[in-house]
Short mmCIF file of C-alpha atoms and ligand atoms in Angstrom, two decimals:
data_model
loop_
_atom_site.label_atom_id
_atom_site.label_comp_id
_atom_site.label_asym_id
_atom_site.label_seq_id
_atom_site.Cartn_x
_atom_site.Cartn_y
_atom_site.Cartn_z
CA MET F 22 18.12 21.44 -10.13
CA ASP F 23 17.47 22.49 -6.51
CA ILE F 24 13.71 22.33 -6.20
CA SER F 25 10.69 20.76 -7.86
CA ILE F 26 7.38 22.21 -6.76
CA VAL F 27 4.47 19.84 -7.36
CA VAL F 28 1.01 21.43 -7.38
CA PRO F 29 -2.05 19.19 -7.76
CA LEU F 30 -5.12 21.15 -8.76
CA TYR F 31 -8.75 20.70 -9.55
CA ASN F 32 -10.66 23.79 -10.67
CA GLU F 33 -8.34 26.44 -9.25
CA ALA F 34 -8.04 28.75 -12.28
CA GLU F 35 -8.47 31.98 -10.29
CA SER F 36 -5.69 31.16 -7.84
CA LEU F 37 -3.02 30.02 -10.30
CA PRO F 38 -1.59 33.33 -11.62
CA GLU F 39 -1.18 34.68 -8.09
CA LEU F 40 0.39 31.43 -6.88
CA GLN F 41 2.84 31.30 -9.79
CA ALA F 42 3.89 34.94 -9.30
CA TRP F 43 4.45 34.30 -5.60
CA ILE F 44 6.53 31.17 -6.26
CA GLU F 45 8.64 33.01 -8.83
CA ARG F 46 9.29 35.83 -6.39
CA VAL F 47 10.48 33.45 -3.67
CA MET F 48 12.65 31.44 -6.06
CA ARG F 49 14.27 34.55 -7.51
CA ASP F 50 14.95 36.11 -4.10
CA ASN F 51 16.70 32.93 -2.94
CA GLY F 52 18.48 32.11 -6.18
CA PHE F 53 17.08 28.57 -6.49
CA SER F 54 17.04 26.65 -9.74
CA TYR F 55 13.59 25.13 -9.92
CA GLU F 56 10.64 23.72 -11.81
CA VAL F 57 6.94 23.98 -11.03
CA ILE F 58 4.88 20.96 -12.06
CA TYR F 59 1.17 21.69 -12.24
CA VAL F 60 -0.88 18.51 -12.32
CA ASN F 61 -4.33 19.38 -13.62
CA ASP F 62 -6.65 16.77 -12.16
CA GLY F 63 -9.44 17.01 -14.73
CA SER F 64 -10.40 20.65 -14.11
CA THR F 65 -13.42 21.94 -15.99
CA ASP F 66 -12.95 25.66 -15.28
CA GLY F 67 -10.19 26.64 -17.68
CA SER F 68 -7.31 25.92 -15.28
CA TRP F 69 -5.43 24.22 -18.10
CA GLU F 70 -5.55 27.31 -20.31
CA VAL F 71 -4.12 29.32 -17.42
CA ILE F 72 -1.30 26.78 -16.99
CA ARG F 73 -0.63 26.96 -20.72
CA SER F 74 -0.13 30.71 -20.57
CA LEU F 75 2.00 30.46 -17.41
CA ALA F 76 4.21 27.93 -19.18
CA ALA F 77 4.54 30.17 -22.20
CA ALA F 78 5.78 32.96 -19.96
CA ASN F 79 8.22 30.87 -17.90
CA PRO F 80 10.07 27.75 -19.11
CA ALA F 81 10.32 26.50 -15.49
CA VAL F 82 6.57 25.83 -15.58
CA LYS F 83 5.52 22.32 -16.56
CA GLY F 84 2.04 20.90 -16.79
CA VAL F 85 0.35 17.52 -16.91
CA ALA F 86 -3.38 17.16 -17.51
CA PHE F 87 -5.45 14.13 -16.60
CA ARG F 88 -8.29 13.15 -18.87
CA ARG F 89 -10.73 13.33 -15.97
CA ASN F 90 -10.76 13.94 -12.23
CA TYR F 91 -8.90 11.11 -10.50
CA GLY F 92 -8.12 12.64 -7.11
CA LYS F 93 -5.30 14.34 -5.28
CA SER F 94 -3.25 11.18 -4.72
CA PRO F 95 -2.85 10.17 -8.38
CA ALA F 96 -2.09 13.84 -9.14
CA LEU F 97 0.70 13.93 -6.55
CA ASN F 98 2.02 10.58 -7.74
CA THR F 99 2.27 11.89 -11.30
CA GLY F 100 4.17 14.95 -10.10
CA PHE F 101 6.51 12.72 -8.07
CA ARG F 102 7.31 10.59 -11.13
CA LYS F 103 8.24 13.70 -13.14
CA ALA F 104 10.11 15.66 -10.47
CA GLN F 105 13.83 16.22 -11.06
CA GLY F 106 14.87 18.57 -8.26
CA ASP F 107 16.99 17.46 -5.30
CA VAL F 108 14.20 18.58 -2.99
CA VAL F 109 10.56 18.12 -3.91
CA ILE F 110 7.96 20.46 -2.44
CA THR F 111 4.24 19.79 -2.66
CA MET F 112 1.70 22.52 -2.13
CA ASP F 113 -1.99 23.08 -2.70
CA ALA F 114 -3.02 25.40 -5.50
CA ASP F 115 -5.61 27.33 -3.53
CA LEU F 116 -3.18 29.85 -1.92
CA GLN F 117 -3.81 28.36 1.53
CA ASP F 118 -0.14 27.30 1.66
CA SER F 119 2.54 29.98 1.51
CA PRO F 120 5.53 29.69 -0.87
CA ASP F 121 7.47 31.80 1.65
CA GLU F 122 7.99 28.61 3.66
CA ILE F 123 9.96 26.92 0.88
CA PRO F 124 13.49 28.19 1.66
CA GLU F 125 13.34 26.98 5.27
CA LEU F 126 11.86 23.62 4.23
CA TYR F 127 14.66 23.27 1.68
CA ARG F 128 17.25 24.03 4.35
CA MET F 129 15.82 21.44 6.72
CA ILE F 130 16.13 18.74 4.06
CA THR F 131 19.56 19.67 2.72
CA GLU F 132 21.28 20.79 5.93
CA GLU F 133 19.49 19.10 8.81
CA GLY F 134 19.25 15.80 6.98
CA TYR F 135 15.49 15.25 7.09
CA ASP F 136 13.96 12.83 4.59
CA LEU F 137 10.58 14.48 4.83
CA VAL F 138 9.37 17.67 6.47
CA SER F 139 5.65 18.13 6.88
CA GLY F 140 3.99 21.49 7.38
CA TRP F 141 1.91 22.05 10.49
CA LYS F 142 -0.97 24.47 10.18
CA GLN F 143 -0.83 25.28 13.87
CA LYS F 144 -3.19 28.21 13.40
CA ARG F 145 -5.76 27.15 10.84
CA TYR F 146 -8.22 29.24 8.90
CA ASP F 147 -10.80 26.56 8.24
CA PRO F 148 -14.32 26.02 9.62
CA LEU F 149 -14.66 24.32 13.04
CA SER F 150 -16.44 21.37 11.41
CA LYS F 151 -13.07 20.58 9.88
CA THR F 152 -10.56 21.54 12.54
CA ILE F 153 -12.04 19.50 15.41
CA PRO F 154 -12.33 16.14 13.59
CA THR F 155 -8.87 16.84 12.18
CA LYS F 156 -7.37 16.93 15.68
CA LEU F 157 -8.91 13.53 16.47
CA PHE F 158 -7.82 12.14 13.16
CA ASN F 159 -4.21 13.22 13.66
CA ALA F 160 -4.10 11.76 17.15
CA THR F 161 -5.18 8.38 15.76
CA ALA F 162 -2.74 8.59 12.86
CA ARG F 163 0.10 9.35 15.29
CA ARG F 164 -0.68 6.27 17.36
CA VAL F 165 -1.24 3.87 14.47
CA SER F 166 1.75 5.00 12.40
CA GLY F 167 4.11 5.40 15.33
CA ILE F 168 5.22 8.79 13.98
CA ARG F 169 4.86 10.57 17.29
CA ASN F 170 6.10 14.01 16.32
CA LEU F 171 3.60 14.93 13.59
CA HIS F 172 0.59 17.11 14.33
CA ASP F 173 -0.75 17.50 10.82
CA PHE F 174 -0.41 14.45 8.56
CA ASN F 175 -2.53 15.82 5.75
CA CYS F 176 -0.89 19.23 5.35
CA GLY F 177 -0.58 19.90 1.62
CA LEU F 178 2.72 21.71 2.11
CA LYS F 179 5.54 19.20 2.51
CA ALA F 180 9.16 18.83 1.47
CA TYR F 181 10.88 15.60 0.48
CA ARG F 182 14.33 14.41 -0.33
CA LYS F 183 14.15 13.30 -3.97
CA SER F 184 14.75 9.62 -3.20
CA VAL F 185 11.66 9.56 -0.95
CA VAL F 186 9.24 10.50 -3.70
CA LYS F 187 10.87 8.06 -6.09
CA HIS F 188 10.37 5.18 -3.65
CA ILE F 189 6.78 5.66 -2.57
CA GLU F 190 3.60 5.26 -4.52
CA VAL F 191 0.66 7.46 -3.57
CA TYR F 192 -2.60 5.86 -4.73
CA GLY F 193 -6.29 5.95 -3.84
CA ASP F 194 -6.68 8.61 -1.17
CA MET F 195 -3.38 7.84 0.53
CA HIS F 196 -2.10 11.43 0.19
CA ARG F 197 -3.35 11.83 3.78
CA TYR F 198 -0.69 9.44 4.98
CA ILE F 199 2.42 10.15 2.93
CA PRO F 200 4.60 10.32 6.08
CA TYR F 201 3.36 6.82 6.98
CA LEU F 202 4.07 5.58 3.44
CA ALA F 203 7.56 7.05 3.70
CA LYS F 204 8.11 5.42 7.07
CA ASN F 205 6.97 2.05 5.71
CA ALA F 206 9.49 2.51 2.90
CA GLY F 207 12.27 3.02 5.45
CA PHE F 208 12.59 6.80 5.49
CA ASP F 209 12.35 7.58 9.16
CA LYS F 210 13.85 11.00 9.59
CA ILE F 211 10.55 12.81 9.48
CA GLY F 212 10.28 16.36 10.75
CA GLU F 213 7.75 19.10 11.07
CA LYS F 214 7.68 22.83 10.58
CA VAL F 215 4.99 25.24 11.68
CA VAL F 216 3.66 26.95 8.56
CA LYS F 217 1.42 29.90 7.89
CA HIS F 218 -2.05 29.05 6.69
CA GLN F 219 -4.61 31.26 5.05
CA ALA F 220 -8.31 31.09 4.42
CA ARG F 221 -9.28 30.00 0.93
CA LYS F 222 -9.43 33.09 -1.26
CA PHE F 223 -11.06 31.69 -4.42
CA GLY F 224 -13.18 28.64 -5.16
CA LYS F 225 -14.25 26.08 -2.58
CA THR F 226 -12.88 23.01 -0.84
CA LYS F 227 -12.89 19.76 -2.82
CA PHE F 228 -13.28 17.45 0.15
CA GLY F 229 -16.44 17.00 2.25
CA LEU F 230 -16.98 15.35 5.60
CA ASP F 231 -16.62 11.90 4.04
CA ARG F 232 -12.90 12.61 4.23
CA PHE F 233 -12.95 11.51 7.86
CA VAL F 234 -14.70 8.20 7.26
CA ASN F 235 -12.46 7.37 4.32
CA GLY F 236 -9.44 8.66 6.21
CA TYR F 237 -9.99 6.21 9.04
CA LEU F 238 -10.62 3.29 6.69
CA ASP F 239 -7.41 4.08 4.81
CA LEU F 240 -5.49 4.24 8.05
CA GLY F 241 -6.65 0.70 8.81
CA THR F 242 -5.57 -0.44 5.37
CA LEU F 243 -2.12 1.07 5.75
CA TRP F 244 -1.68 -0.42 9.19
CA PHE F 245 -2.65 -3.84 7.85
CA THR F 246 -0.58 -3.74 4.66
CA GLY F 247 2.41 -2.24 6.46
CA LYS F 248 2.45 -4.90 9.16
CA PHE F 249 0.95 -7.94 7.45
CA GLY F 250 1.07 -7.15 3.73
CA ALA F 251 3.68 -9.84 3.13
CA LYS F 252 2.41 -12.30 5.74
CA PRO F 253 -1.36 -12.09 6.15
CA MET F 254 -1.49 -15.49 7.88
CA HIS F 255 0.27 -14.01 10.89
CA LEU F 256 -2.78 -11.89 11.59
CA PHE F 257 -5.59 -14.15 10.41
CA GLY F 258 -3.96 -17.26 11.80
CA LEU F 259 -3.63 -15.70 15.22
CA LEU F 260 -7.23 -14.49 15.28
CA GLY F 261 -8.46 -17.79 13.86
CA SER F 262 -6.55 -19.86 16.42
CA LEU F 263 -7.84 -17.69 19.22
CA MET F 264 -11.46 -18.11 18.13
CA PHE F 265 -11.03 -21.79 17.53
CA PHE F 266 -9.53 -22.25 20.96
CA ILE F 267 -12.42 -20.44 22.64
CA GLY F 268 -14.78 -22.67 20.65
CA LEU F 269 -12.92 -25.78 21.71
CA VAL F 270 -13.12 -24.85 25.38
CA ALA F 271 -16.86 -24.24 24.98
CA VAL F 272 -17.31 -27.63 23.29
CA MET F 273 -15.52 -29.32 26.14
CA VAL F 274 -17.66 -27.54 28.69
CA VAL F 275 -20.87 -28.79 27.01
CA GLY F 276 -19.57 -32.24 26.09
CA PHE F 277 -17.84 -33.19 29.31
CA GLY F 278 -20.55 -31.52 31.36
CA LYS F 279 -23.17 -33.76 29.82
CA LEU F 280 -21.05 -36.94 30.07
CA TRP F 281 -20.31 -36.16 33.70
CA ALA F 282 -23.97 -35.66 34.48
CA MET F 283 -24.93 -38.90 32.67
CA HIS F 284 -22.20 -40.82 34.45
CA HIS F 285 -23.27 -39.65 37.88
CA GLY F 286 -26.94 -40.09 37.14
CA ASP F 287 -27.64 -36.37 37.55
CA HIS F 288 -30.35 -34.53 35.62
CA TYR F 289 -29.16 -33.66 32.09
CA THR F 290 -30.66 -32.00 29.00
CA LEU F 291 -29.95 -31.52 25.29
CA VAL F 292 -26.60 -29.80 24.55
CA THR F 293 -28.53 -27.24 22.48
CA ASN F 294 -30.00 -25.93 25.71
CA SER F 295 -26.59 -24.71 26.80
CA PRO F 296 -25.34 -21.24 25.80
CA TYR F 297 -21.88 -22.78 25.49
CA PHE F 298 -23.11 -24.82 22.56
CA TYR F 299 -23.81 -21.63 20.58
CA ILE F 300 -20.53 -20.05 21.61
CA ALA F 301 -18.71 -23.17 20.41
CA LEU F 302 -20.59 -23.18 17.13
CA THR F 303 -19.96 -19.53 16.26
CA MET F 304 -16.37 -19.45 17.41
CA MET F 305 -15.35 -22.55 15.51
CA VAL F 306 -17.03 -21.42 12.32
CA LEU F 307 -15.50 -17.93 12.58
CA GLY F 308 -12.11 -19.36 13.46
CA THR F 309 -12.13 -21.59 10.39
CA GLN F 310 -13.22 -18.66 8.21
CA LEU F 311 -10.37 -16.52 9.49
CA PHE F 312 -7.91 -19.30 8.76
CA LEU F 313 -9.26 -19.56 5.24
CA ALA F 314 -8.92 -15.78 4.80
CA GLY F 315 -5.31 -16.17 5.92
CA PHE F 316 -4.61 -18.95 3.42
CA VAL F 317 -6.26 -17.05 0.58
CA GLY F 318 -4.22 -13.99 1.58
CA GLU F 319 -1.03 -16.06 1.42
CA LEU F 320 -1.96 -17.32 -2.05
CA VAL F 321 -2.49 -13.74 -3.21
CA VAL F 322 0.85 -12.65 -1.74
CA ARG F 323 2.67 -15.61 -3.28
CA ASN F 324 1.57 -14.49 -6.72
CA SER F 325 2.20 -10.81 -6.18
CA PRO F 326 5.20 -9.35 -8.00
CA ARG F 327 5.70 -7.18 -4.91
CA ARG F 328 5.94 -10.05 -2.42
CA ASN F 329 9.65 -9.44 -2.00
CA GLU F 330 9.69 -5.70 -2.17
CA TYR F 331 12.48 -4.13 -0.20
CA GLU F 332 14.87 -1.30 -0.69
CA ILE F 333 18.61 -1.59 -0.38
CA ARG F 334 20.12 1.54 1.07
CA GLU F 335 23.77 0.82 0.37
CA GLU F 336 26.24 -1.96 -0.31
CA ILE F 337 29.94 -2.43 0.23
N1 UDP Y 401 -7.30 18.57 -5.55
C1 UDP Y 401 -7.00 17.77 -6.65
N2 UDP Y 401 -7.88 16.79 -7.02
C2 UDP Y 401 -9.06 16.56 -6.34
C3 UDP Y 401 -9.32 17.36 -5.20
C4 UDP Y 401 -8.42 18.35 -4.83
O1 UDP Y 401 -5.97 17.94 -7.28
O2 UDP Y 401 -9.80 15.66 -6.71
C5 UDP Y 401 -6.37 19.64 -5.16
C6 UDP Y 401 -7.02 21.00 -4.97
O3 UDP Y 401 -7.18 21.67 -6.20
C7 UDP Y 401 -6.03 21.70 -4.05
C8 UDP Y 401 -5.54 20.56 -3.17
O4 UDP Y 401 -5.83 19.35 -3.88
O5 UDP Y 401 -4.94 22.23 -4.77
C9 UDP Y 401 -6.23 20.56 -1.81
O6 UDP Y 401 -7.63 20.58 -1.98
P1 UDP Y 401 -8.58 21.52 -1.08
O7 UDP Y 401 -7.99 22.87 -0.93
O8 UDP Y 401 -9.96 21.44 -1.64
O9 UDP Y 401 -8.52 20.75 0.31
P2 UDP Y 401 -8.62 21.40 1.77
O10 UDP Y 401 -7.66 22.57 1.82
O11 UDP Y 401 -10.02 21.80 1.95
O12 UDP Y 401 -8.19 20.30 2.67
MG1 MG Y 402 -7.32 24.04 0.60
#
């Protein structure tokens, strides 16, 4: 099978028939063998009945329904587990992404050798309250992930080589960072294609402004787990040592300062009168705490079944 199209959806009943017809048209015109996997993320608006009738009309349509709304990431992950095509395409169900982009995305994966190609909604049809923070968000994601050539991490329209989706796990709200997940899994040929974007025709957006807060927190998590997931002590130990060292210097300043003054018969006061005393106190306590966090982290890692998770690309 050439292509699997994975469509996560939550209350998008009105858009589905039009989307399916459009996909079918593109697939037929290009002669692809394909499947469309609709993952119904707990819709309450009759989306599932629509998928049922689409599946009855076309055997290439497959559907999975969650018992309740879990989020876009679990929906994508479910589609990824089921996908059988050589190239896997993800797209939103709301008709904002155009199926006309699929043939070119497919070509970039199969002929140009990309592992992942992300869409770039260069010209967006979304409110300003969304487009401006998005620019900032993408700039941060580029820096943190080291994927310098992506402008639009969270574009719903993406294409993957099959092995990519089988080797990454999208959980929580990590769908915003799939290129970063892929990079952490060793797939580094990541490309981008400018794609057409349209205003939402039916229904409304499922994500509010909290997306930016959560997005930044998740970016921190990915940075941490990617770099230190298997060796937390390397981060906490470094920070702890640094703090402890600052504390030690401060202790010496207060301690030796007082001894010196006593020895030379100068005026001296209680060590608690010195600001260095408080610096020493805080820094040493914090340093010890960080060390403990590091040790606890190492204990957690030691017991994790994924402590030695790596992928072998090939063997001779
Ligand atoms: N979606 C989902 N589960 C959710 C929220 C959204 O499957 O909990 C789907 C939604 O139906 C759509 C896609 O994810 O197909 C993108 O959502 P939306 O269009 O609301 O996001 P936006 O375009 O505003 O970023
Ligand atoms: Mg949308």
